[in-house]
Short mmCIF file of C-alpha atoms in Angstrom, two decimals:
data_model
loop_
_atom_site.label_atom_id
_atom_site.label_comp_id
_atom_site.label_asym_id
_atom_site.label_seq_id
_atom_site.Cartn_x
_atom_site.Cartn_y
_atom_site.Cartn_z
CA UNK V 1 -81.13 -57.03 -11.10
CA UNK V 2 -78.40 -59.85 -11.79
CA UNK V 3 -75.05 -59.07 -10.46
CA UNK V 4 -72.29 -60.19 -13.24
CA UNK V 5 -69.68 -62.07 -11.31
CA UNK V 6 -66.08 -60.73 -12.29
CA UNK V 7 -63.62 -63.31 -13.51
CA UNK V 8 -60.47 -62.19 -11.86
CA UNK V 9 -58.53 -64.70 -13.19
CA UNK V 10 -58.62 -63.14 -16.57
CA UNK V 11 -57.21 -59.97 -15.27
CA UNK V 12 -54.20 -61.81 -14.16
CA UNK V 13 -53.77 -64.02 -16.95
CA UNK V 14 -53.87 -61.03 -19.25
CA UNK V 15 -51.34 -59.37 -17.20
CA UNK V 16 -49.01 -62.28 -17.69
CA UNK V 17 -49.43 -62.34 -21.25
CA UNK V 18 -48.68 -58.67 -21.44
CA UNK V 19 -45.31 -59.50 -19.10
CA UNK V 20 -44.08 -61.73 -21.97
CA UNK V 21 -44.05 -58.54 -24.45
CA UNK V 22 -40.90 -56.82 -24.25
CA UNK V 23 -40.63 -53.12 -24.94
CA UNK V 24 -37.43 -51.39 -25.82
CA UNK V 25 -35.77 -48.90 -23.61
CA UNK V 26 -36.18 -45.82 -26.15
CA UNK V 27 -39.90 -46.87 -26.66
CA UNK V 28 -40.62 -46.86 -22.77
CA UNK V 29 -38.91 -43.32 -22.54
CA UNK V 30 -41.08 -41.92 -25.26
CA UNK V 31 -44.20 -43.51 -23.83
CA UNK V 32 -43.27 -41.83 -20.26
CA UNK V 33 -42.82 -38.57 -21.87
CA UNK V 34 -46.06 -38.82 -23.82
CA UNK V 35 -47.90 -39.76 -20.41
CA UNK V 36 -46.48 -36.48 -18.85
CA UNK V 37 -48.02 -34.53 -21.53
CA UNK V 38 -51.07 -36.13 -21.71
CA UNK V 39 -51.61 -35.86 -17.90
CA UNK V 40 -51.12 -32.02 -18.42
CA UNK V 41 -53.42 -31.86 -21.37
CA UNK V 42 -56.05 -33.88 -19.50
CA UNK V 43 -55.81 -31.44 -16.09
CA UNK V 44 -59.31 -30.36 -16.26
CA UNK V 45 -60.95 -33.80 -17.08
CA UNK V 46 -58.53 -35.52 -14.21
CA UNK V 47 -59.75 -32.67 -11.46
CA UNK V 48 -63.32 -33.23 -12.45
CA UNK V 49 -63.42 -36.61 -11.91
CA UNK V 50 -61.04 -36.02 -8.57
CA UNK V 51 -63.81 -33.63 -7.39
CA UNK V 52 -66.60 -36.62 -7.72
CA UNK V 53 -64.23 -38.51 -5.32
CA UNK V 54 -63.91 -35.35 -3.13
CA UNK V 55 -67.70 -34.50 -2.69
CA UNK V 56 -68.21 -38.19 -1.26
CA UNK V 57 -65.37 -37.62 1.50
CA UNK V 58 -65.79 -35.33 4.40
CA UNK V 59 -63.14 -32.66 4.48
CA UNK V 60 -62.03 -33.43 7.89
CA UNK V 61 -61.14 -36.90 7.07
CA UNK V 62 -57.51 -37.02 7.23
CA UNK V 63 -57.64 -39.07 3.83
CA UNK V 64 -59.15 -35.87 1.92
CA UNK V 65 -55.65 -34.20 1.70
CA UNK V 66 -54.23 -37.61 0.27
CA UNK V 67 -57.32 -37.91 -2.09
CA UNK V 68 -57.41 -34.16 -3.43
CA UNK V 69 -55.79 -33.38 -6.63
CA UNK V 70 -54.65 -29.75 -7.74
CA UNK V 71 -53.69 -28.31 -11.21
CA UNK V 72 -50.29 -27.95 -9.39
CA UNK V 73 -50.31 -31.61 -8.44
CA UNK V 74 -50.75 -32.75 -12.17
CA UNK V 75 -47.77 -30.59 -12.93
CA UNK V 76 -45.77 -32.17 -10.32
CA UNK V 77 -46.62 -35.60 -11.36
CA UNK V 78 -45.90 -34.96 -15.25
CA UNK V 79 -42.45 -33.63 -13.94
CA UNK V 80 -41.92 -36.87 -11.89
CA UNK V 81 -42.95 -38.80 -14.69
CA UNK V 82 -40.39 -37.01 -17.21
CA UNK V 83 -38.01 -37.40 -14.57
CA UNK V 84 -38.29 -41.26 -14.35
CA UNK V 85 -37.97 -41.32 -18.19
CA UNK V 86 -34.84 -39.85 -17.96
CA UNK V 87 -33.44 -42.10 -15.61
CA UNK V 88 -30.89 -44.72 -16.45
CA UNK V 89 -32.83 -48.10 -16.98
CA UNK V 90 -31.80 -50.35 -14.27
CA UNK V 91 -32.60 -53.64 -16.31
CA UNK V 92 -29.78 -55.82 -17.89
CA UNK V 93 -27.16 -54.44 -15.95
CA UNK V 94 -24.36 -56.99 -14.68
CA UNK V 95 -24.42 -57.09 -11.03
CA UNK V 96 -21.30 -59.49 -10.88
CA UNK V 97 -19.55 -61.94 -13.12
CA UNK V 98 -16.75 -64.40 -13.00
CA UNK V 99 -15.24 -67.68 -14.92
CA UNK V 100 -14.98 -70.84 -12.95
CA UNK V 101 -11.92 -73.14 -13.10
CA UNK V 102 -14.07 -75.49 -15.47
CA UNK V 103 -14.36 -72.52 -17.86
CA UNK V 104 -18.20 -71.53 -16.89
CA UNK V 105 -18.68 -68.13 -17.17
CA UNK V 106 -21.28 -66.82 -14.45
CA UNK V 107 -23.05 -63.40 -14.56
CA UNK V 108 -25.55 -62.00 -12.10
CA UNK V 109 -28.11 -59.72 -14.30
CA UNK V 110 -30.77 -57.36 -13.28
CA UNK V 111 -34.22 -58.47 -14.40
CA UNK V 112 -37.90 -57.18 -13.56
CA UNK V 113 -39.59 -58.41 -10.62
CA UNK V 114 -42.51 -59.59 -13.05
CA UNK V 115 -46.30 -58.64 -12.30
CA UNK V 116 -46.38 -56.49 -9.33
CA UNK V 117 -49.58 -56.15 -7.47
CA UNK V 118 -50.33 -52.80 -5.81
CA UNK V 119 -53.25 -52.37 -2.87
CA UNK V 120 -53.75 -48.66 -1.91
CA UNK V 121 -56.24 -46.21 -0.55
CA UNK V 122 -57.00 -42.69 -0.99
CA UNK V 123 -54.07 -41.56 -2.97
CA UNK V 124 -54.74 -41.38 -6.95
CA UNK V 125 -51.17 -40.02 -7.43
CA UNK V 126 -50.07 -43.37 -6.88
CA UNK V 127 -51.50 -44.68 -9.86
CA UNK V 128 -49.57 -42.72 -12.22
CA UNK V 129 -46.20 -43.19 -9.96
CA UNK V 130 -46.60 -46.85 -10.10
CA UNK V 131 -47.12 -47.43 -13.61
CA UNK V 132 -44.23 -45.03 -14.31
CA UNK V 133 -41.96 -46.98 -12.12
CA UNK V 134 -42.95 -50.45 -13.36
CA UNK V 135 -43.28 -49.42 -16.83
CA UNK V 136 -39.64 -48.10 -16.75
CA UNK V 137 -38.35 -51.24 -15.28
CA UNK V 138 -40.14 -54.11 -17.43
CA UNK V 139 -42.96 -54.90 -14.97
CA UNK V 140 -46.72 -55.22 -15.29
CA UNK V 141 -48.54 -53.61 -12.74
CA UNK V 142 -52.04 -54.47 -11.19
CA UNK V 143 -53.56 -51.67 -9.41
CA UNK V 144 -56.09 -52.04 -6.51
CA UNK V 145 -57.19 -48.68 -5.51
CA UNK V 146 -59.83 -48.05 -2.81
CA UNK V 147 -63.32 -46.76 -3.31
CA UNK V 148 -62.45 -43.42 -1.96
CA UNK V 149 -60.57 -42.90 -5.39
CA UNK V 150 -62.57 -44.76 -7.82
CA UNK V 151 -63.52 -41.96 -10.26
CA UNK V 152 -59.74 -40.34 -10.07
CA UNK V 153 -58.17 -43.73 -10.69
CA UNK V 154 -60.47 -44.72 -13.38
CA UNK V 155 -59.72 -41.21 -15.17
CA UNK V 156 -55.99 -41.66 -14.46
CA UNK V 157 -55.82 -45.49 -15.94
CA UNK V 158 -57.85 -44.35 -19.14
CA UNK V 159 -55.09 -41.69 -19.73
CA UNK V 160 -52.40 -44.27 -19.27
CA UNK V 161 -54.40 -46.89 -21.75
CA UNK V 162 -54.68 -44.26 -24.53
CA UNK V 163 -50.89 -43.57 -24.53
CA UNK V 164 -50.13 -47.01 -24.37
CA UNK V 165 -52.50 -47.90 -27.23
CA UNK V 166 -50.99 -44.99 -29.29
CA UNK V 167 -47.66 -46.80 -29.25
CA UNK V 168 -49.13 -50.20 -30.03
CA UNK V 169 -48.41 -51.38 -26.66
CA UNK V 170 -50.77 -53.92 -24.95
CA UNK V 171 -52.89 -51.87 -22.36
CA UNK V 172 -52.70 -54.69 -19.91
CA UNK V 173 -49.29 -53.60 -18.95
CA UNK V 174 -51.30 -51.59 -16.71
CA UNK V 175 -54.67 -53.01 -14.94
CA UNK V 176 -56.75 -51.33 -12.60
CA UNK V 177 -59.18 -53.64 -10.66
CA UNK V 178 -62.50 -52.60 -9.57
CA UNK V 179 -62.63 -50.92 -6.22
CA UNK V 180 -64.22 -53.48 -4.03
CA UNK V 181 -63.25 -55.95 -1.57
CA UNK V 182 -63.54 -58.83 -3.89
CA UNK V 183 -60.75 -57.60 -6.05
CA UNK V 184 -58.36 -57.58 -2.99
CA UNK V 185 -59.04 -61.03 -2.03
CA UNK V 186 -58.39 -62.14 -5.78
CA UNK V 187 -55.22 -60.29 -5.63
CA UNK V 188 -54.31 -61.76 -2.16
CA UNK V 189 -54.72 -65.35 -3.76
CA UNK V 190 -53.29 -64.63 -7.30
CA UNK V 191 -50.84 -67.21 -6.71
CA UNK V 192 -48.74 -68.05 -10.02
CA UNK V 193 -49.82 -64.95 -11.78
CA UNK V 194 -48.71 -62.23 -9.35
CA UNK V 195 -45.19 -62.02 -8.42
CA UNK V 196 -45.15 -59.75 -5.33
CA UNK V 197 -47.74 -57.57 -3.57
CA UNK V 198 -47.04 -53.87 -2.25
CA UNK V 199 -49.73 -52.78 -0.09
CA UNK V 200 -49.90 -49.06 0.50
CA UNK V 201 -52.05 -46.99 3.06
CA UNK V 202 -53.02 -47.47 6.78
CA UNK V 203 -51.98 -49.71 9.32
CA UNK V 204 -55.01 -52.04 9.08
CA UNK V 205 -54.86 -52.12 5.40
CA UNK V 206 -51.02 -53.21 5.59
CA UNK V 207 -51.84 -55.60 8.21
CA UNK V 208 -54.80 -57.41 6.64
CA UNK V 209 -52.22 -57.76 3.61
CA UNK V 210 -49.52 -59.31 5.50
CA UNK V 211 -51.82 -61.65 7.27
CA UNK V 212 -53.98 -62.73 4.50
CA UNK V 213 -51.86 -62.63 1.51
CA UNK V 214 -50.69 -65.96 -0.18
CA UNK V 215 -48.32 -63.93 -2.70
CA UNK V 216 -45.22 -62.53 -1.33
CA UNK V 217 -45.71 -59.19 0.46
CA UNK V 218 -43.16 -56.17 0.40
CA UNK V 219 -44.24 -54.27 3.40
CA UNK V 220 -44.66 -50.57 3.55
CA UNK V 221 -45.50 -49.85 7.01
CA UNK V 222 -47.31 -46.66 8.69
CA UNK V 223 -44.93 -44.22 9.84
CA UNK V 224 -45.11 -43.45 13.35
CA UNK V 225 -42.14 -40.90 13.34
CA UNK V 226 -39.99 -39.21 16.24
CA UNK V 227 -37.73 -36.34 16.40
CA UNK V 228 -35.49 -36.27 19.15
CA UNK V 229 -34.26 -32.98 20.48
CA UNK V 230 -31.00 -33.64 22.43
CA UNK V 231 -29.43 -31.53 25.06
CA UNK V 232 -27.00 -29.90 22.52
CA UNK V 233 -29.70 -29.41 20.19
CA UNK V 234 -29.70 -25.98 18.32
CA UNK V 235 -32.89 -24.25 18.96
CA UNK V 236 -32.99 -22.56 15.63
CA UNK V 237 -32.71 -25.62 13.68
CA UNK V 238 -34.75 -27.71 15.80
CA UNK V 239 -37.82 -25.19 15.55
CA UNK V 240 -37.57 -25.01 11.69
CA UNK V 241 -37.24 -29.07 11.52
CA UNK V 242 -39.92 -29.65 13.99
CA UNK V 243 -42.26 -27.49 12.29
CA UNK V 244 -41.58 -28.79 8.76
CA UNK V 245 -41.67 -32.39 9.75
CA UNK V 246 -44.87 -31.94 11.30
CA UNK V 247 -47.12 -29.36 9.27
CA UNK V 248 -45.52 -29.55 5.96
CA UNK V 249 -48.49 -32.30 4.90
CA UNK V 250 -50.03 -34.14 7.91
CA UNK V 251 -51.61 -36.84 6.00
CA UNK V 252 -48.35 -38.48 4.76
CA UNK V 253 -46.28 -41.17 6.44
CA UNK V 254 -43.38 -39.15 6.97
CA UNK V 255 -44.84 -36.73 9.07
CA UNK V 256 -43.87 -36.16 12.51
CA UNK V 257 -45.86 -37.78 15.18
CA UNK V 258 -43.86 -37.37 18.54
CA UNK V 259 -41.32 -35.20 19.68
CA UNK V 260 -38.93 -36.32 22.31
CA UNK V 261 -36.99 -33.56 24.29
CA UNK V 262 -34.35 -34.11 26.80
CA UNK V 263 -35.13 -32.89 30.15
CA UNK V 264 -32.43 -30.12 30.38
CA UNK V 265 -33.82 -28.64 27.33
CA UNK V 266 -37.50 -28.18 28.61
CA UNK V 267 -36.92 -24.33 29.11
CA UNK V 268 -36.67 -24.27 25.45
CA UNK V 269 -39.73 -26.27 24.59
CA UNK V 270 -42.17 -22.89 24.12
CA UNK V 271 -40.06 -21.67 21.38
CA UNK V 272 -39.20 -24.83 19.91
CA UNK V 273 -42.98 -25.72 19.30
CA UNK V 274 -44.68 -22.01 19.30
CA UNK V 275 -44.52 -21.87 15.29
CA UNK V 276 -47.08 -24.89 15.09
CA UNK V 277 -49.76 -22.80 16.98
CA UNK V 278 -50.06 -21.09 13.74
CA UNK V 279 -51.16 -24.23 12.02
CA UNK V 280 -53.34 -25.15 15.23
CA UNK V 281 -51.40 -28.34 15.82
CA UNK V 282 -52.93 -29.91 18.96
CA UNK V 283 -50.26 -30.97 21.19
CA UNK V 284 -50.48 -33.95 23.65
CA UNK V 285 -47.60 -33.23 26.26
CA UNK V 286 -46.52 -35.81 29.08
CA UNK V 287 -46.69 -34.02 32.52
CA UNK V 288 -43.29 -32.57 32.64
CA UNK V 289 -43.45 -30.91 29.02
CA UNK V 290 -47.21 -29.96 29.84
CA UNK V 291 -46.41 -27.83 32.86
CA UNK V 292 -43.72 -26.10 30.97
CA UNK V 293 -45.74 -25.28 28.15
CA UNK V 294 -48.98 -24.60 30.07
CA UNK V 295 -49.39 -20.53 29.54
CA UNK V 296 -47.12 -20.44 26.47
CA UNK V 297 -49.08 -22.42 24.10
CA UNK V 298 -52.88 -21.95 23.08
CA UNK V 299 -54.67 -23.46 26.11
CA UNK V 300 -57.14 -24.91 23.40
CA UNK V 301 -54.43 -26.89 21.85
CA UNK V 302 -52.78 -28.03 24.94
CA UNK V 303 -53.71 -31.36 26.48
CA UNK V 304 -51.86 -33.77 29.12
CA UNK V 305 -50.85 -37.09 27.11
CA UNK V 306 -52.03 -40.39 28.21
CA UNK V 307 -50.10 -43.55 27.38
CA UNK V 308 -52.38 -43.97 24.40
CA UNK V 309 -50.72 -40.96 22.71
CA UNK V 310 -47.49 -42.51 21.93
CA UNK V 311 -47.21 -45.03 19.01
CA UNK V 312 -49.62 -43.45 17.04
CA UNK V 313 -49.86 -42.37 13.46
CA UNK V 314 -51.66 -39.24 13.71
CA UNK V 315 -51.96 -38.16 10.21
CA UNK V 316 -53.53 -34.93 11.36
CA UNK V 317 -52.51 -31.58 13.14
CA UNK V 318 -51.94 -33.64 16.27
CA UNK V 319 -48.49 -34.28 18.12
CA UNK V 320 -47.20 -36.14 21.03
CA UNK V 321 -44.49 -34.64 23.31
CA UNK V 322 -42.34 -36.91 25.59
CA UNK V 323 -39.72 -35.86 28.26
CA UNK V 324 -36.49 -38.01 27.89
CA UNK V 325 -34.41 -38.14 31.34
CA UNK V 326 -31.24 -38.86 29.42
CA UNK V 327 -30.03 -39.80 25.77
CA UNK V 328 -30.65 -43.51 26.62
CA UNK V 329 -34.21 -42.85 27.22
CA UNK V 330 -35.00 -41.17 23.86
CA UNK V 331 -33.48 -44.21 22.34
CA UNK V 332 -35.65 -46.67 24.36
CA UNK V 333 -38.56 -44.63 23.89
CA UNK V 334 -38.22 -45.08 20.05
CA UNK V 335 -37.14 -48.68 20.09
CA UNK V 336 -40.46 -49.05 21.82
CA UNK V 337 -42.78 -47.11 19.39
CA UNK V 338 -41.12 -46.89 16.35
CA UNK V 339 -42.64 -48.19 13.14
CA UNK V 340 -39.08 -48.29 11.50
CA UNK V 341 -39.83 -45.68 9.15
CA UNK V 342 -38.11 -42.35 9.89
CA UNK V 343 -36.54 -41.21 12.90
CA UNK V 344 -34.67 -38.05 13.36
CA UNK V 345 -32.12 -36.47 15.98
CA UNK V 346 -31.46 -32.98 16.42
CA UNK V 347 -27.89 -32.56 18.25
CA UNK V 348 -24.40 -31.20 18.02
CA UNK V 349 -22.87 -33.94 19.94
CA UNK V 350 -20.93 -36.15 17.57
CA UNK V 351 -20.86 -39.04 20.00
CA UNK V 352 -24.64 -39.28 20.30
CA UNK V 353 -25.38 -38.33 16.42
CA UNK V 354 -23.19 -41.74 15.45
CA UNK V 355 -24.82 -43.75 18.20
CA UNK V 356 -28.19 -42.70 17.28
CA UNK V 357 -27.38 -43.49 13.53
CA UNK V 358 -26.13 -46.92 14.44
CA UNK V 359 -28.79 -47.97 17.01
CA UNK V 360 -31.89 -46.69 15.81
CA UNK V 361 -33.74 -49.30 13.68
CA UNK V 362 -35.45 -47.62 11.03
CA UNK V 363 -35.42 -47.27 6.99
CA UNK V 364 -34.32 -43.68 7.10
CA UNK V 365 -32.44 -42.18 9.91
CA UNK V 366 -31.60 -38.20 9.98
CA UNK V 367 -29.33 -36.07 11.68
CA UNK V 368 -30.35 -32.46 11.91
CA UNK V 369 -32.79 -32.53 8.91
CA UNK V 370 -36.59 -33.08 8.43
CA UNK V 371 -38.34 -36.28 8.41
CA UNK V 372 -40.11 -34.82 5.18
CA UNK V 373 -37.75 -35.96 2.95
CA UNK V 374 -38.17 -39.72 3.24
CA UNK V 375 -39.71 -39.76 -0.38
CA UNK V 376 -38.36 -41.57 -3.64
CA UNK V 377 -38.20 -38.27 -5.50
CA UNK V 378 -36.17 -36.40 -2.77
CA UNK V 379 -33.92 -39.36 -2.51
CA UNK V 380 -33.28 -38.98 -6.47
CA UNK V 381 -35.17 -41.99 -7.40
CA UNK V 382 -37.76 -40.27 -9.60
CA UNK V 383 -40.65 -41.24 -7.64
CA UNK V 384 -41.26 -43.92 -5.29
CA UNK V 385 -43.70 -47.34 -5.15
CA UNK V 386 -43.52 -47.35 -1.70
CA UNK V 387 -41.58 -46.86 1.61
CA UNK V 388 -40.47 -50.41 2.76
CA UNK V 389 -39.97 -50.92 6.43
CA UNK V 390 -39.04 -54.58 6.50
CA UNK V 391 -35.45 -55.66 5.57
CA UNK V 392 -35.85 -58.28 3.02
CA UNK V 393 -35.24 -57.20 -0.59
CA UNK V 394 -35.80 -53.45 -0.14
CA UNK V 395 -35.78 -50.86 2.37
CA UNK V 396 -36.95 -47.24 2.60
CA UNK V 397 -38.40 -45.22 -0.73
CA UNK V 398 -38.44 -47.85 -3.21
CA UNK V 399 -37.45 -46.62 -6.86
CA UNK V 400 -36.56 -48.30 -10.06
CA UNK V 401 -33.72 -50.56 -8.77
CA UNK V 402 -36.06 -51.88 -6.03
CA UNK V 403 -38.48 -53.10 -8.60
CA UNK V 404 -35.75 -55.36 -10.16
CA UNK V 405 -34.81 -59.00 -8.93
CA UNK V 406 -31.68 -60.71 -10.86
CA UNK V 407 -31.06 -64.02 -12.50
CA UNK V 408 -27.79 -65.90 -13.07
CA UNK V 409 -26.42 -66.41 -16.49
CA UNK V 410 -24.30 -69.50 -17.01
CA UNK V 411 -22.32 -69.98 -20.40
CA UNK V 412 -20.73 -73.24 -21.14
CA UNK V 413 -18.91 -75.01 -23.93
CA UNK V 414 -20.09 -78.64 -23.14
CA UNK V 415 -19.11 -78.68 -19.39
CA UNK V 416 -20.82 -81.58 -17.47
CA UNK V 417 -20.68 -81.83 -13.71
CA UNK V 418 -18.73 -85.02 -12.25
CA UNK V 419 -18.47 -86.34 -8.84
#
C-alpha cells in the first residue's frame, strides 16, 4: 500500500490566504453564536466520536478526564462561545497617539497576531476554544491535536467548517492538521507562514516545542502548584481551599500539587486534609507531617515523601506535603519548585500576605482563595487559549487581548527627515 505524502506547505499557504480576507465584527459575532447553537445540536454526534477516542484510552490514564466530553461539557462550551461573541472586540483600539512637533500624527493600534498555531494533547474542548478566540480577534488558527483525541477533533472541526461555509467564510480560517508527529515537525518549521506557536499539554510537549521550534513560541507551562498554610491561616478557609484546589479537577494545570504548612500549625494538619480522604487523595508527606497524620488519615493513602515527590505535577489524586520552619522557608520551597503558574497563601497576617504577593514569581498569585480560578472564563476573558508562564507578550490566562499585537500608524503631510 502506498502512503501518500502530505504537503503541509499547502495547509500553511491556505491559512495565510484566509488571513488576508477580513470579516466584519457583526459577522464574527453571528458566526460564533451560530457555532454555539450548532455544537448543542450536534451533541449526540460529538459524544459518539468522543467515545471512540475514550474507548482507546485507559480510564486510569490522567488524560482520560481531559479527553472526556459530556452533554454538560458541550453546554458549557456553547456558553463560553456565546460569552466570547458578546465581549468587546479588541481589534482596532487606539492604544496611544500623539502629534510630533513636525506635525506627524503617530498612533499605536491593536491588530491580530496573524496565523496562530496551537499544539495540544487530549483536550478536544481546546479546538472550540482556540477557534472562537482566534476568530473573534481576526486571527487564523492552525490546530495540531493529539492522536488521543483524533475522532473528537475531527468532528469538532467539521462543525466549525459547516458554520463558516454557511456564512461564506473561507474554512481555512481554522485548519486541523493530521494527528501525527510529522505534522508537529512541519508546524515547528513553518517559518514565514505561522506567526506564533502555543503549546498546550504536558511538560514534555512544551519542552519539545520550545527546544525545536523555529517559529516564535508563547510557552504555556505545566502547573506545579503550591498552597502555603501560614501560621495565622484560618482552618475553615484553608480546609475548603485545599480541598477545592486539589480535588475539583485533578487533571488540569491549576490543580494543587504541594501543600506547605507552617510547623506551628502541624496540629491542625489532620483537620486541614481529612476531607480529601473522601476523594481518596494519596498523600506524600515529609517526616514531620507524616507522623502528625499517622492514625488520623487512611493508612493506605498515607506515605512518607521522598525528594522526588516535590516539583511534580501529579495530574491525579496525589498530593505532596511539606513542613516549613518559617515563612521564609515556604517562600524558598516555592521558589525552588514552582513552575510559575499559580501559587496561593492562606494567611491572616497582612505583612506575610503582601510579601507573598510581591515575592512569589508566578502568573497568578492568590490570597485565601482556590487556585482552581486560574482560568480564562473565571478571569472574565470568555475562555482561554492557554495559560502563559513566561513574561514576554503575555502572562497568565490568555484571552482576546493577548491574541493581539499592535502596529504604528503614521500620518503625515509631506514631511521628510533631515539630519
